[in-house]
């Protein structure tokens, strides 16, 4: 795994990792059971390097070192929106 964050609100652990050259988001319950995996874009386009939970928006914030981008996404990995890109 490249990062993990626990959401107190829904009692879920969100883990980012790589599956070959693409990243993926896995969600676990408090018993350690994997609830879901997703590799939807932008996860499918590169390897994520960090993750955090933004409580105010109820979104995950995921960083990508290779593209210098930061995305927000829903807790299930859908609805990704690029919120920062440093192209230099």
Short mmCIF file of N, CA and C in Angstrom, two decimals:
data_model
loop_
_atom_site.label_atom_id
_atom_site.label_comp_id
_atom_site.label_asym_id
_atom_site.label_seq_id
_atom_site.Cartn_x
_atom_site.Cartn_y
_atom_site.Cartn_z
N UNK A 1 0.83 -1.21 0.00
CA UNK A 1 0.00 0.00 0.00
C UNK A 1 0.86 1.27 0.00
N UNK A 2 0.34 2.29 -0.66
CA UNK A 2 1.01 3.58 -0.68
C UNK A 2 0.42 4.55 0.32
N UNK A 3 -0.73 4.23 0.85
CA UNK A 3 -1.35 5.10 1.84
C UNK A 3 -2.65 4.51 2.34
N UNK A 4 -3.03 4.95 3.54
CA UNK A 4 -4.28 4.49 4.14
C UNK A 4 -4.84 5.60 5.02
N UNK A 5 -6.16 5.65 5.10
CA UNK A 5 -6.82 6.63 5.97
C UNK A 5 -8.08 5.98 6.52
N UNK A 6 -8.33 6.21 7.81
CA UNK A 6 -9.53 5.68 8.45
C UNK A 6 -10.54 6.80 8.59
N UNK A 7 -11.76 6.53 8.17
CA UNK A 7 -12.85 7.50 8.26
C UNK A 7 -13.69 7.15 9.48
N UNK A 8 -13.65 7.99 10.48
CA UNK A 8 -14.42 7.76 11.71
C UNK A 8 -15.92 7.77 11.45
N UNK A 9 -16.37 8.54 10.48
CA UNK A 9 -17.80 8.67 10.22
C UNK A 9 -18.43 7.37 9.74
N UNK A 10 -17.78 6.68 8.82
CA UNK A 10 -18.36 5.44 8.30
C UNK A 10 -17.62 4.19 8.77
N UNK A 11 -16.61 4.39 9.63
CA UNK A 11 -15.85 3.26 10.19
C UNK A 11 -15.25 2.38 9.10
N UNK A 12 -14.67 3.03 8.08
CA UNK A 12 -14.04 2.32 6.97
C UNK A 12 -12.57 2.73 6.84
N UNK A 13 -11.76 1.79 6.40
CA UNK A 13 -10.36 2.04 6.10
C UNK A 13 -10.21 2.08 4.59
N UNK A 14 -9.66 3.17 4.08
CA UNK A 14 -9.44 3.36 2.65
C UNK A 14 -7.95 3.23 2.37
N UNK A 15 -7.60 2.32 1.45
CA UNK A 15 -6.20 2.01 1.17
C UNK A 15 -5.94 2.18 -0.32
N UNK A 16 -4.86 2.90 -0.64
CA UNK A 16 -4.45 2.99 -2.04
C UNK A 16 -3.22 2.12 -2.23
N UNK A 17 -3.19 1.45 -3.36
CA UNK A 17 -2.08 0.57 -3.69
C UNK A 17 -1.95 0.51 -5.20
N UNK A 18 -1.00 -0.27 -5.65
CA UNK A 18 -0.81 -0.44 -7.09
C UNK A 18 -1.07 -1.88 -7.46
N UNK A 19 -1.69 -2.06 -8.60
CA UNK A 19 -1.94 -3.37 -9.16
C UNK A 19 -1.25 -3.37 -10.51
N UNK A 20 0.03 -3.67 -10.53
CA UNK A 20 0.82 -3.52 -11.74
C UNK A 20 1.19 -2.05 -11.92
N UNK A 21 0.82 -1.46 -13.04
CA UNK A 21 1.14 -0.06 -13.29
C UNK A 21 0.00 0.88 -12.93
N UNK A 22 -1.14 0.33 -12.56
CA UNK A 22 -2.30 1.16 -12.24
C UNK A 22 -2.56 1.12 -10.73
N UNK A 23 -3.12 2.20 -10.24
CA UNK A 23 -3.47 2.25 -8.83
C UNK A 23 -4.86 1.71 -8.59
N UNK A 24 -5.14 1.46 -7.32
CA UNK A 24 -6.50 1.05 -6.98
C UNK A 24 -6.81 1.49 -5.55
N UNK A 25 -8.10 1.61 -5.30
CA UNK A 25 -8.61 1.97 -3.99
C UNK A 25 -9.35 0.76 -3.43
N UNK A 26 -8.97 0.35 -2.22
CA UNK A 26 -9.65 -0.75 -1.54
C UNK A 26 -10.28 -0.22 -0.27
N UNK A 27 -11.47 -0.70 0.04
CA UNK A 27 -12.20 -0.25 1.23
C UNK A 27 -12.41 -1.45 2.14
N UNK A 28 -12.08 -1.27 3.43
CA UNK A 28 -12.19 -2.34 4.42
C UNK A 28 -13.09 -1.92 5.57
N UNK A 29 -13.79 -2.89 6.14
CA UNK A 29 -14.58 -2.60 7.33
C UNK A 29 -13.71 -2.82 8.58
N UNK A 30 -14.27 -2.61 9.76
CA UNK A 30 -13.48 -2.70 10.98
C UNK A 30 -13.12 -4.13 11.35
N UNK A 31 -13.69 -5.11 10.69
CA UNK A 31 -13.32 -6.50 10.91
C UNK A 31 -12.20 -6.95 9.97
N UNK A 32 -11.76 -6.06 9.09
CA UNK A 32 -10.71 -6.38 8.14
C UNK A 32 -11.19 -6.98 6.84
N UNK A 33 -12.50 -7.01 6.64
CA UNK A 33 -13.07 -7.53 5.39
C UNK A 33 -12.99 -6.48 4.30
N UNK A 34 -12.54 -6.89 3.13
CA UNK A 34 -12.52 -5.98 1.99
C UNK A 34 -13.93 -5.85 1.45
N UNK A 35 -14.42 -4.64 1.42
CA UNK A 35 -15.77 -4.36 0.94
C UNK A 35 -15.78 -4.13 -0.57
N UNK A 36 -14.74 -3.42 -1.04
CA UNK A 36 -14.69 -3.14 -2.48
C UNK A 36 -13.28 -2.77 -2.93
N UNK A 37 -13.07 -2.95 -4.22
CA UNK A 37 -11.86 -2.48 -4.92
C UNK A 37 -12.35 -1.66 -6.10
N UNK A 38 -11.63 -0.61 -6.42
CA UNK A 38 -11.92 0.11 -7.66
C UNK A 38 -10.61 0.60 -8.26
N UNK A 39 -10.58 0.60 -9.56
CA UNK A 39 -9.42 1.11 -10.29
C UNK A 39 -9.90 2.09 -11.36
N UNK A 40 -10.99 2.79 -11.06
CA UNK A 40 -11.53 3.77 -12.00
C UNK A 40 -10.56 4.93 -12.16
N UNK A 41 -10.67 5.65 -13.27
CA UNK A 41 -9.83 6.83 -13.50
C UNK A 41 -10.06 7.82 -12.36
N UNK A 42 -9.05 8.48 -11.88
CA UNK A 42 -7.67 8.53 -12.37
C UNK A 42 -6.78 7.41 -11.83
N UNK A 43 -7.32 6.55 -10.97
CA UNK A 43 -6.50 5.48 -10.41
C UNK A 43 -5.94 4.58 -11.50
N UNK A 44 -6.69 4.38 -12.56
CA UNK A 44 -6.27 3.49 -13.63
C UNK A 44 -5.14 4.07 -14.49
N UNK A 45 -4.85 5.33 -14.31
CA UNK A 45 -3.85 5.99 -15.17
C UNK A 45 -2.49 6.15 -14.52
N UNK A 46 -2.35 5.73 -13.28
CA UNK A 46 -1.05 5.88 -12.62
C UNK A 46 -1.10 5.34 -11.20
N UNK A 47 0.03 5.44 -10.54
CA UNK A 47 0.15 4.94 -9.18
C UNK A 47 -0.05 6.08 -8.18
N UNK A 48 -1.03 5.97 -7.32
CA UNK A 48 -1.25 7.01 -6.32
C UNK A 48 -0.14 6.98 -5.27
N UNK A 49 0.14 8.13 -4.68
CA UNK A 49 1.23 8.21 -3.71
C UNK A 49 0.78 8.62 -2.32
N UNK A 50 -0.45 9.08 -2.17
CA UNK A 50 -0.93 9.48 -0.85
C UNK A 50 -2.44 9.60 -0.84
N UNK A 51 -3.02 9.52 0.36
CA UNK A 51 -4.47 9.62 0.51
C UNK A 51 -4.80 10.25 1.85
N UNK A 52 -5.86 11.03 1.87
CA UNK A 52 -6.40 11.57 3.11
C UNK A 52 -7.90 11.73 2.95
N UNK A 53 -8.58 11.94 4.07
CA UNK A 53 -10.02 12.13 4.06
C UNK A 53 -10.32 13.58 4.40
N UNK A 54 -11.17 14.22 3.60
CA UNK A 54 -11.59 15.60 3.84
C UNK A 54 -13.02 15.57 4.38
N UNK A 55 -13.15 15.74 5.69
CA UNK A 55 -14.44 15.57 6.36
C UNK A 55 -15.49 16.58 5.90
N UNK A 56 -15.09 17.82 5.66
CA UNK A 56 -16.05 18.86 5.27
C UNK A 56 -16.78 18.50 3.98
N UNK A 57 -16.05 17.95 3.02
CA UNK A 57 -16.67 17.58 1.74
C UNK A 57 -17.05 16.10 1.67
N UNK A 58 -16.65 15.32 2.67
CA UNK A 58 -16.87 13.87 2.68
C UNK A 58 -16.27 13.21 1.44
N UNK A 59 -15.04 13.64 1.11
CA UNK A 59 -14.33 13.14 -0.07
C UNK A 59 -12.96 12.61 0.32
N UNK A 60 -12.44 11.74 -0.51
CA UNK A 60 -11.05 11.32 -0.40
C UNK A 60 -10.21 12.23 -1.27
N UNK A 61 -9.02 12.56 -0.78
CA UNK A 61 -8.06 13.35 -1.54
C UNK A 61 -6.88 12.43 -1.83
N UNK A 62 -6.57 12.25 -3.12
CA UNK A 62 -5.53 11.32 -3.54
C UNK A 62 -4.49 12.07 -4.35
N UNK A 63 -3.21 11.82 -4.04
CA UNK A 63 -2.11 12.47 -4.75
C UNK A 63 -1.41 11.46 -5.66
N UNK A 64 -0.83 12.00 -6.72
CA UNK A 64 -0.07 11.21 -7.68
C UNK A 64 1.29 11.87 -7.89
N UNK A 65 2.36 11.22 -7.46
CA UNK A 65 3.70 11.79 -7.58
C UNK A 65 4.15 11.89 -9.03
N UNK A 66 3.80 10.90 -9.84
CA UNK A 66 4.29 10.87 -11.22
C UNK A 66 3.71 11.99 -12.08
N UNK A 67 2.48 12.41 -11.80
CA UNK A 67 1.86 13.47 -12.59
C UNK A 67 1.74 14.78 -11.82
N UNK A 68 2.14 14.79 -10.56
CA UNK A 68 2.06 15.98 -9.71
C UNK A 68 0.63 16.49 -9.59
N UNK A 69 -0.32 15.57 -9.57
CA UNK A 69 -1.73 15.94 -9.54
C UNK A 69 -2.36 15.53 -8.21
N UNK A 70 -3.40 16.27 -7.85
CA UNK A 70 -4.21 15.95 -6.67
C UNK A 70 -5.65 15.87 -7.13
N UNK A 71 -6.34 14.79 -6.73
CA UNK A 71 -7.73 14.58 -7.10
C UNK A 71 -8.58 14.43 -5.85
N UNK A 72 -9.81 14.87 -5.93
CA UNK A 72 -10.81 14.53 -4.91
C UNK A 72 -11.73 13.50 -5.54
N UNK A 73 -12.26 12.60 -4.72
CA UNK A 73 -13.17 11.59 -5.24
C UNK A 73 -14.13 11.15 -4.14
N UNK A 74 -15.24 10.58 -4.58
CA UNK A 74 -16.21 10.04 -3.64
C UNK A 74 -15.59 8.88 -2.88
N UNK A 75 -16.22 8.48 -1.79
CA UNK A 75 -15.69 7.41 -0.95
C UNK A 75 -15.64 6.07 -1.65
N UNK A 76 -16.40 5.90 -2.72
CA UNK A 76 -16.36 4.65 -3.49
C UNK A 76 -15.40 4.73 -4.68
N UNK A 77 -14.66 5.84 -4.79
CA UNK A 77 -13.68 6.00 -5.86
C UNK A 77 -14.23 6.61 -7.13
N UNK A 78 -15.52 6.90 -7.18
CA UNK A 78 -16.12 7.52 -8.36
C UNK A 78 -16.09 9.04 -8.23
N UNK A 79 -16.46 9.71 -9.31
CA UNK A 79 -16.61 11.16 -9.28
C UNK A 79 -15.32 11.92 -9.09
N UNK A 80 -14.23 11.40 -9.60
CA UNK A 80 -12.93 12.05 -9.42
C UNK A 80 -12.87 13.39 -10.14
N UNK A 81 -12.29 14.37 -9.45
CA UNK A 81 -12.09 15.69 -10.04
C UNK A 81 -10.68 16.16 -9.69
N UNK A 82 -9.96 16.60 -10.71
CA UNK A 82 -8.62 17.12 -10.47
C UNK A 82 -8.73 18.46 -9.78
N UNK A 83 -8.06 18.61 -8.65
CA UNK A 83 -8.13 19.88 -7.92
C UNK A 83 -6.80 20.62 -7.92
N UNK A 84 -5.74 19.96 -8.40
CA UNK A 84 -4.44 20.63 -8.49
C UNK A 84 -3.57 19.89 -9.50
N UNK A 85 -2.79 20.65 -10.27
CA UNK A 85 -1.80 20.07 -11.18
C UNK A 85 -0.62 21.02 -11.27
N UNK A 86 0.54 20.51 -10.92
CA UNK A 86 1.78 21.26 -11.05
C UNK A 86 2.56 20.66 -12.19
N UNK A 87 2.57 21.33 -13.31
CA UNK A 87 3.18 20.76 -14.51
C UNK A 87 4.68 21.02 -14.61
N UNK A 88 5.24 21.71 -13.64
CA UNK A 88 6.70 21.99 -13.72
C UNK A 88 7.48 21.10 -12.80
#
